[in-house]
Coordinates of C-alpha atoms and ligand atoms in Angstrom, one line a residue:
M1 CA 0.0 0.0 0.0
N2 CA 1.4 3.4 -0.9
V3 CA 0.6 5.7 2.0
I4 CA 1.6 9.4 2.1
S5 CA 1.7 10.6 5.7
P6 CA -0.7 13.5 6.5
T7 CA 0.9 16.9 6.3
P8 CA -0.2 19.8 8.7
V9 CA -2.7 21.9 6.9
D10 CA -0.6 25.1 7.0
A11 CA 2.3 23.3 5.4
M12 CA 0.3 22.0 2.5
P13 CA 1.0 23.5 -0.9
G14 CA -1.9 25.6 -1.9
A15 CA -3.5 25.5 1.6
V16 CA -6.2 28.1 2.2
D17 CA -7.3 29.9 5.3
C18 CA -10.8 28.7 5.8
T19 CA -11.9 31.2 8.4
P20 CA -13.2 33.8 5.8
F21 CA -15.8 31.2 4.7
A22 CA -17.2 30.8 8.2
R23 CA -18.6 34.2 8.9
G24 CA -22.2 33.2 9.6
L25 CA -25.3 32.1 7.7
F26 CA -25.6 33.7 4.3
I27 CA -29.1 35.3 4.4
G28 CA -30.3 38.2 2.2
G29 CA -26.7 38.9 1.1
A30 CA -25.5 39.4 4.7
W31 CA -23.7 37.3 7.1
R32 CA -25.8 36.3 10.1
P33 CA -24.0 35.0 13.2
T34 CA -25.5 32.3 15.4
A35 CA -24.9 31.5 19.1
G36 CA -23.7 28.0 18.4
T37 CA -21.3 26.7 15.8
I38 CA -20.5 23.4 13.9
A39 CA -16.9 22.2 13.7
V40 CA -15.6 21.4 10.2
V41 CA -13.0 18.7 10.3
D42 CA -10.3 17.9 7.7
P43 CA -10.7 14.1 7.3
S44 CA -7.0 13.8 6.3
T45 CA -5.7 15.3 9.6
E46 CA -8.7 15.1 11.9
R47 CA -8.1 18.8 12.7
V48 CA -10.9 21.4 13.0
I49 CA -10.4 23.8 10.1
A50 CA -13.3 26.1 10.7
D51 CA -16.4 26.6 12.8
V52 CA -19.5 27.5 10.8
A53 CA -22.8 29.0 12.0
D54 CA -25.5 26.6 13.3
A55 CA -28.9 27.7 12.3
G56 CA -32.1 27.2 14.3
I57 CA -35.6 27.3 13.0
E58 CA -35.8 31.1 13.4
D59 CA -32.7 31.6 11.2
A60 CA -34.1 29.2 8.5
M61 CA -37.3 31.2 8.4
A62 CA -35.3 34.4 8.0
A63 CA -33.7 32.8 5.0
V64 CA -37.2 31.9 3.6
D65 CA -38.2 35.5 4.2
A66 CA -35.2 36.8 2.3
A67 CA -35.9 34.4 -0.6
H68 CA -39.5 35.6 -0.6
R69 CA -38.5 39.3 -0.7
A70 CA -36.1 38.7 -3.5
A71 CA -38.5 36.7 -5.6
P72 CA -40.5 39.3 -7.5
A73 CA -37.5 41.2 -8.8
W74 CA -35.7 38.0 -9.7
R75 CA -38.5 36.5 -11.7
A76 CA -39.2 39.9 -13.4
K77 CA -35.6 40.0 -14.7
S78 CA -35.4 39.3 -18.4
P79 CA -34.2 35.8 -19.3
R80 CA -31.1 37.4 -20.9
E81 CA -30.2 39.2 -17.7
R82 CA -30.5 36.0 -15.7
S83 CA -28.5 34.2 -18.3
E84 CA -25.7 36.7 -18.2
I85 CA -25.5 36.5 -14.4
L86 CA -25.3 32.7 -14.6
R87 CA -22.6 32.9 -17.3
R88 CA -20.6 35.1 -14.9
C89 CA -21.0 32.5 -12.1
F90 CA -19.5 30.0 -14.5
E91 CA -16.6 32.2 -15.4
L92 CA -15.8 33.1 -11.8
M93 CA -15.9 29.5 -10.8
I94 CA -13.4 28.6 -13.5
E95 CA -11.2 31.6 -12.5
R96 CA -11.2 30.4 -8.9
S97 CA -11.0 26.7 -9.6
H98 CA -7.8 26.2 -7.7
L99 CA -9.1 27.8 -4.5
L100 CA -12.4 26.0 -4.7
A101 CA -10.8 22.6 -5.4
T102 CA -8.4 23.1 -2.4
L103 CA -11.3 24.0 -0.2
I104 CA -13.2 20.9 -1.4
S105 CA -10.2 18.7 -0.7
L106 CA -9.7 20.1 2.7
E107 CA -13.3 19.7 4.0
N108 CA -14.2 16.5 2.0
G109 CA -10.8 14.8 1.7
K110 CA -11.0 14.0 -1.9
A111 CA -7.9 14.0 -4.1
L112 CA -7.1 17.4 -5.6
A113 CA -7.5 16.0 -9.1
D114 CA -11.0 14.8 -8.2
A115 CA -11.7 18.1 -6.6
K116 CA -10.6 20.0 -9.8
G117 CA -12.8 17.7 -11.8
E118 CA -15.7 18.5 -9.5
V119 CA -15.2 22.3 -9.9
A120 CA -15.2 22.0 -13.7
Y121 CA -18.3 19.8 -13.6
A122 CA -20.0 22.1 -11.0
A123 CA -19.2 25.3 -13.0
E124 CA -20.6 23.7 -16.2
F125 CA -24.1 23.7 -14.6
F126 CA -24.0 27.5 -14.7
R127 CA -22.8 27.6 -18.3
W128 CA -25.5 25.1 -19.4
N129 CA -28.3 26.8 -17.5
A130 CA -27.2 30.2 -18.8
E131 CA -28.0 28.8 -22.2
E132 CA -31.3 27.2 -20.9
A133 CA -32.5 30.4 -19.3
V134 CA -33.1 32.0 -22.7
R135 CA -34.7 28.9 -24.3
I136 CA -37.7 28.4 -22.0
T137 CA -40.6 28.5 -24.4
G138 CA -44.3 27.7 -24.1
D139 CA -46.8 26.1 -26.4
L140 CA -49.7 27.3 -28.5
G141 CA -52.3 25.0 -29.9
T142 CA -56.0 24.7 -30.9
A143 CA -58.4 22.6 -28.8
P144 CA -59.6 19.5 -30.7
S145 CA -63.2 21.0 -30.7
G146 CA -61.9 24.2 -32.3
S147 CA -63.6 26.2 -29.7
N148 CA -60.5 27.9 -28.2
R149 CA -56.8 28.2 -28.3
I150 CA -54.6 26.4 -25.7
L151 CA -51.7 28.5 -24.4
V152 CA -49.1 26.9 -22.2
D153 CA -46.7 29.2 -20.4
Y154 CA -44.0 28.1 -17.9
A155 CA -43.8 30.0 -14.6
P156 CA -41.2 29.7 -11.8
M157 CA -42.4 27.5 -9.1
G158 CA -41.5 29.8 -6.2
I159 CA -39.1 29.4 -3.3
A160 CA -37.0 26.2 -3.6
V161 CA -35.3 24.5 -0.6
L162 CA -32.2 22.6 -1.7
V163 CA -30.6 20.0 0.6
T164 CA -27.3 18.6 -0.5
P165 CA -24.8 15.9 0.6
W166 CA -21.1 16.1 1.5
N167 CA -19.6 13.9 -1.4
F168 CA -19.8 16.7 -4.1
P169 CA -19.9 19.9 -2.0
A170 CA -19.9 22.2 -5.1
A171 CA -21.6 20.1 -7.9
M172 CA -24.6 18.9 -5.9
A173 CA -25.4 22.6 -5.0
T174 CA -24.8 24.1 -8.5
R175 CA -26.8 21.3 -10.2
K176 CA -29.8 22.7 -8.3
I177 CA -29.0 26.4 -7.9
A178 CA -28.2 27.0 -11.6
P179 CA -31.5 25.6 -13.1
A180 CA -33.5 27.1 -10.2
L181 CA -32.1 30.6 -10.9
A182 CA -32.5 30.1 -14.7
A183 CA -36.2 29.3 -14.1
G184 CA -36.6 32.5 -12.0
C185 CA -36.8 30.8 -8.6
T186 CA -35.1 32.0 -5.4
V187 CA -33.5 29.4 -3.1
V188 CA -32.4 28.4 0.4
L189 CA -29.5 25.9 0.3
K190 CA -28.8 23.6 3.2
P191 CA -25.5 22.0 2.6
A192 CA -24.2 19.0 4.5
S193 CA -22.7 19.7 7.9
E194 CA -19.4 18.1 7.0
T195 CA -18.7 20.3 3.9
P196 CA -20.3 23.7 4.3
L197 CA -17.2 25.9 3.4
T198 CA -17.5 25.3 -0.3
A199 CA -21.2 26.4 -0.2
Y200 CA -20.3 29.6 1.6
A201 CA -17.4 30.4 -0.7
L202 CA -19.7 29.9 -3.7
A203 CA -22.3 32.2 -2.1
E204 CA -19.8 35.0 -2.1
L205 CA -18.9 34.2 -5.7
Y206 CA -22.5 34.3 -6.9
R207 CA -22.9 37.7 -5.3
E208 CA -19.8 39.0 -7.1
A209 CA -21.3 37.6 -10.3
G210 CA -24.4 39.8 -9.8
V211 CA -26.8 37.4 -8.2
P212 CA -29.0 39.9 -6.2
D213 CA -29.2 39.6 -2.4
G214 CA -31.7 37.1 -1.2
V215 CA -31.8 35.1 -4.4
V216 CA -29.4 32.5 -3.0
N217 CA -29.4 32.0 0.8
V218 CA -27.2 29.4 2.6
V219 CA -28.0 27.9 6.1
T220 CA -25.9 25.3 7.9
T221 CA -27.5 23.5 10.9
S222 CA -26.8 20.7 13.3
Q223 CA -30.5 20.0 13.4
P224 CA -31.4 19.3 9.7
G225 CA -34.6 17.5 10.6
P226 CA -36.5 20.3 12.4
V227 CA -35.0 23.1 10.3
V228 CA -35.8 21.6 6.9
S229 CA -39.2 20.5 8.3
A230 CA -40.1 24.0 9.4
M231 CA -39.2 25.4 5.9
L232 CA -41.3 22.8 4.2
D233 CA -44.3 23.8 6.4
D234 CA -44.1 27.4 5.2
P235 CA -46.6 27.7 2.3
R236 CA -44.3 30.0 0.4
V237 CA -41.9 27.1 -0.2
R238 CA -43.0 25.2 -3.3
K239 CA -40.1 23.1 -4.2
L240 CA -37.8 20.7 -2.4
S241 CA -34.8 19.3 -4.2
F242 CA -32.9 16.8 -2.2
T243 CA -29.7 14.8 -2.9
G244 CA -28.7 12.3 -0.3
S245 CA -29.5 8.9 1.1
T246 CA -32.7 7.0 0.2
G247 CA -33.5 6.8 3.9
I248 CA -33.6 10.5 4.4
G249 CA -35.3 10.9 1.0
R250 CA -38.2 8.8 2.3
V251 CA -38.5 11.0 5.4
L252 CA -38.5 14.2 3.4
L253 CA -41.1 12.9 0.9
A254 CA -43.5 12.2 3.8
E255 CA -42.8 15.7 5.3
A256 CA -43.3 17.4 1.9
A257 CA -46.7 15.7 1.7
R258 CA -48.1 18.0 4.5
T259 CA -47.9 21.1 2.2
V260 CA -47.9 19.2 -1.1
V261 CA -44.5 20.5 -2.0
S262 CA -43.1 19.4 -5.4
C263 CA -40.2 17.0 -4.7
A264 CA -37.0 16.2 -6.7
M265 CA -35.1 13.3 -5.2
E266 CA -31.6 12.2 -6.1
L267 CA -30.9 9.3 -3.8
G268 CA -28.6 6.3 -3.3
G269 CA -27.3 3.8 -5.8
N270 CA -26.0 0.3 -6.1
A271 CA -24.5 0.3 -9.6
P272 CA -23.7 -2.9 -11.3
F273 CA -20.6 -3.0 -13.6
V274 CA -21.0 -5.8 -16.1
V275 CA -18.0 -7.1 -18.1
F276 CA -18.7 -9.6 -20.9
D277 CA -16.0 -12.0 -22.3
D278 CA -15.8 -10.0 -25.5
A279 CA -15.0 -6.7 -23.8
D280 CA -11.7 -4.8 -24.4
L281 CA -9.9 -5.7 -21.2
E282 CA -7.8 -2.5 -20.9
A283 CA -10.9 -0.3 -21.6
A284 CA -12.9 -2.3 -19.0
L285 CA -10.1 -1.8 -16.4
D286 CA -9.8 1.9 -17.2
G287 CA -13.6 2.2 -16.9
A288 CA -13.6 0.2 -13.7
M289 CA -11.0 2.5 -12.1
I290 CA -13.1 5.6 -12.9
A291 CA -16.4 4.1 -12.0
K292 CA -15.1 2.7 -8.7
M293 CA -12.4 5.2 -7.6
R294 CA -13.7 8.7 -8.6
N295 CA -13.9 10.3 -5.2
A296 CA -12.4 7.2 -3.6
G297 CA -15.7 5.4 -4.2
E298 CA -17.8 8.1 -2.4
A299 CA -20.1 8.6 -5.3
C300 CA -23.8 7.7 -5.8
T301 CA -22.9 6.5 -9.3
A302 CA -19.9 4.4 -8.0
A303 CA -19.7 0.8 -9.3
N304 CA -20.8 -1.2 -6.3
R305 CA -21.0 -4.7 -7.8
F306 CA -18.7 -6.0 -10.6
Y307 CA -20.2 -8.9 -12.5
V308 CA -17.5 -10.4 -14.7
Q309 CA -18.1 -13.2 -17.2
S310 CA -16.1 -16.4 -16.5
G311 CA -13.9 -16.2 -19.7
I312 CA -12.4 -12.9 -18.7
Y313 CA -12.8 -13.0 -14.9
E314 CA -9.3 -14.0 -13.9
R315 CA -7.6 -11.5 -16.2
F316 CA -10.0 -8.7 -15.1
A317 CA -9.5 -9.5 -11.4
S318 CA -5.7 -9.5 -11.6
G319 CA -5.7 -6.3 -13.7
L320 CA -7.9 -4.6 -11.2
V321 CA -5.8 -5.8 -8.3
A322 CA -2.6 -4.4 -9.9
R323 CA -4.2 -1.0 -10.6
M324 CA -5.8 -0.7 -7.1
A325 CA -2.6 -1.7 -5.4
A326 CA -0.7 1.0 -7.3
L327 CA -2.9 3.9 -6.1
R328 CA -1.3 6.4 -3.7
I329 CA -3.3 7.1 -0.6
G330 CA -2.9 10.4 1.2
P331 CA -4.3 13.8 2.1
G332 CA -6.6 15.2 -0.6
T333 CA -4.6 18.4 -1.0
D334 CA -1.3 16.5 -1.7
A335 CA -1.0 16.6 -5.5
A336 CA 0.4 13.0 -5.5
T337 CA -2.7 11.6 -3.8
Q338 CA -4.9 9.4 -5.9
C339 CA -7.1 8.1 -3.1
G340 CA -8.0 10.5 -0.2
P341 CA -9.6 9.7 3.1
M342 CA -13.2 8.8 3.7
I343 CA -15.4 11.5 5.1
T344 CA -15.6 10.3 8.8
R345 CA -14.3 7.5 11.0
K346 CA -17.8 6.1 11.1
A347 CA -17.7 5.7 7.3
V348 CA -14.4 3.8 7.5
E349 CA -15.9 1.5 10.1
K350 CA -19.0 0.9 8.0
I351 CA -16.8 0.0 4.9
H352 CA -14.7 -2.3 7.0
R353 CA -17.8 -4.0 8.4
L354 CA -19.0 -4.7 4.9
V355 CA -15.6 -6.1 3.8
M356 CA -15.5 -8.4 6.9
D357 CA -19.1 -9.5 6.2
A358 CA -18.2 -10.4 2.6
T359 CA -15.1 -12.4 3.6
S360 CA -17.1 -14.2 6.4
R361 CA -19.5 -15.3 3.6
G362 CA -16.6 -16.8 1.5
A363 CA -15.3 -13.8 -0.5
D364 CA -11.5 -13.9 -1.4
L365 CA -9.6 -10.8 -0.1
L366 CA -7.5 -10.1 -3.2
Q367 CA -6.1 -6.7 -2.2
G368 CA -6.3 -4.2 0.8
G369 CA -8.8 -4.8 3.5
T370 CA -6.8 -3.3 6.4
A371 CA -7.1 0.4 7.3
P372 CA -3.7 2.0 8.0
A373 CA -3.0 3.0 11.6
G374 CA -2.5 6.7 12.4
T375 CA -4.2 10.0 11.8
G376 CA -6.9 10.4 9.1
Y377 CA -10.0 8.4 8.0
F378 CA -8.1 6.3 5.4
Y379 CA -9.2 3.0 3.9
P380 CA -7.1 1.2 1.3
P381 CA -8.2 0.4 -2.2
T382 CA -9.6 -3.1 -1.7
V383 CA -10.6 -5.9 -4.1
L384 CA -12.8 -8.9 -3.1
G385 CA -13.2 -11.9 -5.4
N386 CA -16.0 -14.4 -5.8
V387 CA -18.3 -12.4 -3.6
S388 CA -21.5 -14.3 -2.6
P389 CA -24.8 -12.8 -3.7
D390 CA -26.0 -12.6 -0.1
A391 CA -23.0 -10.5 1.1
L392 CA -24.3 -7.2 2.5
L393 CA -22.2 -5.1 0.1
M394 CA -24.1 -6.6 -2.9
H395 CA -27.2 -4.9 -1.5
E396 CA -26.0 -1.8 0.3
E397 CA -24.0 1.2 -1.0
I398 CA -20.3 0.7 0.0
F399 CA -19.4 4.3 -0.5
G400 CA -15.7 3.6 -0.4
P401 CA -12.7 2.2 -2.3
V402 CA -13.9 -1.4 -2.4
A403 CA -14.5 -3.4 -5.6
A404 CA -16.6 -6.6 -5.1
L405 CA -16.3 -9.1 -7.9
A406 CA -18.6 -11.9 -8.8
R407 CA -18.6 -14.3 -11.8
F408 CA -21.5 -14.9 -14.2
E409 CA -22.1 -17.2 -17.2
T410 CA -25.1 -15.9 -19.2
E411 CA -26.7 -12.6 -20.2
D412 CA -30.0 -13.4 -18.6
E413 CA -28.3 -14.4 -15.3
V414 CA -26.4 -11.2 -15.1
I415 CA -29.4 -9.0 -15.9
E416 CA -31.4 -10.7 -13.2
A417 CA -28.5 -10.2 -10.7
A418 CA -28.0 -6.5 -11.7
N419 CA -31.6 -5.7 -11.3
D420 CA -31.9 -7.5 -7.9
T421 CA -31.8 -4.3 -5.9
E422 CA -34.2 -1.6 -4.7
Y423 CA -31.9 1.0 -6.3
G424 CA -31.7 2.0 -10.0
L425 CA -29.3 4.9 -10.5
A426 CA -26.4 4.0 -12.8
S427 CA -25.3 0.8 -14.6
Y428 CA -22.1 0.1 -16.6
I429 CA -21.8 -2.4 -19.5
F430 CA -18.6 -3.4 -21.2
T431 CA -18.8 -5.6 -24.4
G432 CA -17.4 -5.5 -27.9
D433 CA -20.9 -6.2 -29.3
M434 CA -22.9 -3.0 -29.6
K435 CA -26.1 -5.0 -30.3
R436 CA -25.7 -6.8 -27.1
A437 CA -24.8 -3.6 -25.2
L438 CA -28.1 -1.9 -26.4
R439 CA -30.1 -5.0 -25.7
V440 CA -28.8 -5.3 -22.1
A441 CA -29.1 -1.5 -21.6
G442 CA -32.8 -1.8 -22.5
R443 CA -33.3 -4.4 -19.8
M444 CA -31.3 -2.7 -17.0
E445 CA -33.5 -1.0 -14.4
A446 CA -31.5 2.2 -14.1
G447 CA -31.9 5.8 -14.9
M448 CA -28.4 6.1 -16.5
I449 CA -26.4 3.5 -18.4
A450 CA -22.8 3.8 -19.5
I451 CA -21.6 1.6 -22.4
N452 CA -17.9 1.0 -22.6
R453 CA -17.1 3.9 -20.3
G454 CA -16.7 4.5 -16.6
L455 CA -18.2 8.0 -16.4
V456 CA -21.9 8.8 -16.9
S457 CA -22.5 12.3 -15.4
D458 CA -22.8 15.2 -17.8
P459 CA -24.5 18.5 -17.2
A460 CA -26.1 18.3 -20.7
A461 CA -27.8 14.9 -19.9
P462 CA -30.6 14.0 -17.6
F463 CA -29.2 12.7 -14.3
G464 CA -31.4 10.6 -12.0
G465 CA -32.6 7.3 -10.9
V466 CA -35.5 4.9 -11.1
K467 CA -37.0 2.7 -8.3
Q468 CA -35.8 3.9 -4.9
S469 CA -32.8 5.9 -6.4
G470 CA -35.0 8.9 -6.9
L471 CA -37.6 11.0 -8.6
G472 CA -37.0 13.6 -11.3
R473 CA -33.9 14.5 -13.4
E474 CA -31.2 17.1 -13.0
G475 CA -29.2 18.5 -15.9
G476 CA -30.0 18.4 -19.6
H477 CA -33.2 20.1 -20.7
H478 CA -35.0 18.4 -17.9
G479 CA -33.1 20.3 -15.1
V480 CA -34.8 23.7 -15.6
L481 CA -38.2 22.2 -16.2
D482 CA -38.1 20.9 -12.6
Y483 CA -38.4 24.4 -11.3
L484 CA -41.2 25.5 -13.7
E485 CA -44.9 25.0 -13.5
P486 CA -46.8 24.7 -16.8
K487 CA -49.6 27.3 -16.7
Y488 CA -52.5 26.6 -19.2
I489 CA -54.6 29.4 -20.5
A490 CA -57.8 28.7 -22.5
A491 CA -58.3 31.6 -24.8
S492 CA -60.9 32.5 -27.4
F493 CA -59.6 34.9 -30.0
Ligands
NAP501 P1 -27.7 12.0 4.0 O1 -27.3 11.6 5.3 O2 -29.0 11.6 3.5 O3 -27.7 13.7 4.0 C1 -27.9 14.4 2.9 C2 -28.4 15.8 3.4 O4 -29.6 15.7 4.1 C3 -27.4 16.5 4.3 O5 -27.4 17.9 4.0 C4 -28.0 16.2 5.7 O6 -27.6 17.2 6.7 C5 -29.5 16.3 5.4 N1 -30.3 15.7 6.3 C6 -30.0 14.6 7.2 N2 -31.1 14.3 7.9 C7 -32.1 15.1 7.5 C8 -33.5 15.3 7.9 N3 -34.1 14.5 8.8 N4 -34.2 16.2 7.3 C9 -33.7 17.0 6.3 N5 -32.4 16.9 5.9 C10 -31.6 16.0 6.5 O7 -26.7 11.7 2.8 P2 -25.1 11.9 2.8 O8 -24.5 10.8 3.7 O9 -24.8 13.3 3.1 O10 -24.8 11.5 1.3 C11 -24.6 10.3 0.8 C12 -25.8 9.8 0.1 O11 -26.2 10.6 -0.9 C13 -25.6 8.4 -0.6 O12 -26.7 7.6 -0.4 C14 -25.4 8.8 -2.0 O13 -25.7 7.8 -2.9 C15 -26.4 9.9 -2.1 N6 -26.1 10.8 -3.3 C16 -27.0 10.7 -4.3 C17 -26.7 11.5 -5.5 C18 -27.6 11.4 -6.7 O14 -27.5 12.3 -7.5 N7 -28.5 10.5 -6.8 C19 -25.6 12.3 -5.5 C20 -24.7 12.3 -4.4 C21 -25.0 11.6 -3.3 P3 -26.4 16.8 7.7 O15 -25.2 16.9 6.9 O16 -26.5 18.0 8.6 O17 -26.7 15.5 8.3

């Protein structure tokens, strides 16, 4: 295992002072202090790098008030004006990408290369939605009876509450904020407690780009349940967009029912990665490393279960072991790091429990499997072979650098195994036969399918899951529609 020892934060190349991003809640364009604070910990060093504000219900309602006050002027702006502001957000994010990536690495732990990739991806949602903002068109038709015309206009839904996870602190926020603003909505963002600094840094950046005060508000809280619940009970809030675990998604869907708030849900995944005998081995291994190791496995789209056909199984397994063993583990901000720490100690313990469960049910430990001693929440790249279908990690999200391999013989068998889950977010298929790839893709129960590639996310494409992986789509043309209500007018003229 290649382990780089943690470096003190101040000695890291490109380290940033995090305190300017912890000035209070961002409400109505001003910083609002709170009595209590939430400690933000660098998972590489276990050191507290900042203390951010801790909102109570009153603070959250002040954010809803600010979003409400800002709404009329924002929705009245011309699409072109909104578009130009969004475009400026994109440009500033690209200009500041090193700072933003360093901040993401510090609070999340991900390798700097992954963090830079995230900033580029996150910024792209502003560029894409700057283009969408000026292409929101309605419909005009004639009723079948000929008695009247049917006009359909699209109106902004109203205030949107956005709740995001820690694994992509920038991208999960911009994937919601950019289309909401393009549609003419104002928002309250509640970022994850582990990674609030990126959200606050971006709030400042939006303001600099010309986003008016109150259009984007950011509140961090140690009581997400009561705080989000109170916002959902306010009748001015008309949209909830949540990205996080399926468990919390279920809770929020029930809460949103009280005021019949429109919900978008981007939830958990359990992606199958299927390799057929006729696949290009090197391409499959390259794809596997991206699908498994982007963000050290802490991605909802991460390949969770590798199904490999018998004829290529041994070669794929040894190739994957060699690549996983060669990865350098270390602090995210160290440029040499390829696999950063997990988000918390609890996450490391959960991953290890899943690995131990798999080996207790007969899996072969081919690589890794022992967390390094010392500071930081590290877990080594791990490969398990011949994993039994009843192992817990074939059913639960691993959310870590662990590849679980199982053999299969036939196409029908692998499709049945791949679909044997409550999740349906992403799937990966590797084969040299495009007819087969499309046939299998058609039978996969997933919202997104990658053929002969390990990356599926694209701001220009609809991202989202089926089954218990979610409701609705973000990105593509679908993203902005999620923040618009069709308004039908029957007119005689
Ligand atoms: P999580 O525990 O569900 O938390 C997500 C967000 O919800 C955080 O901001 C959290 O706040 C907040 N939250 C927690 N309890 C809440 C409650 N009772 N009411 C309202 N909000 C509440 O998920 P996570 O551990 O941060 O993220 C990992 C999960 O997200 C994985 O399942 C992953 O697959 C999923 N994910 C899905 C996508 C997708 O696009 N489908 C993308 C990324 C991640 P605190 O931080 O304060 O707890």
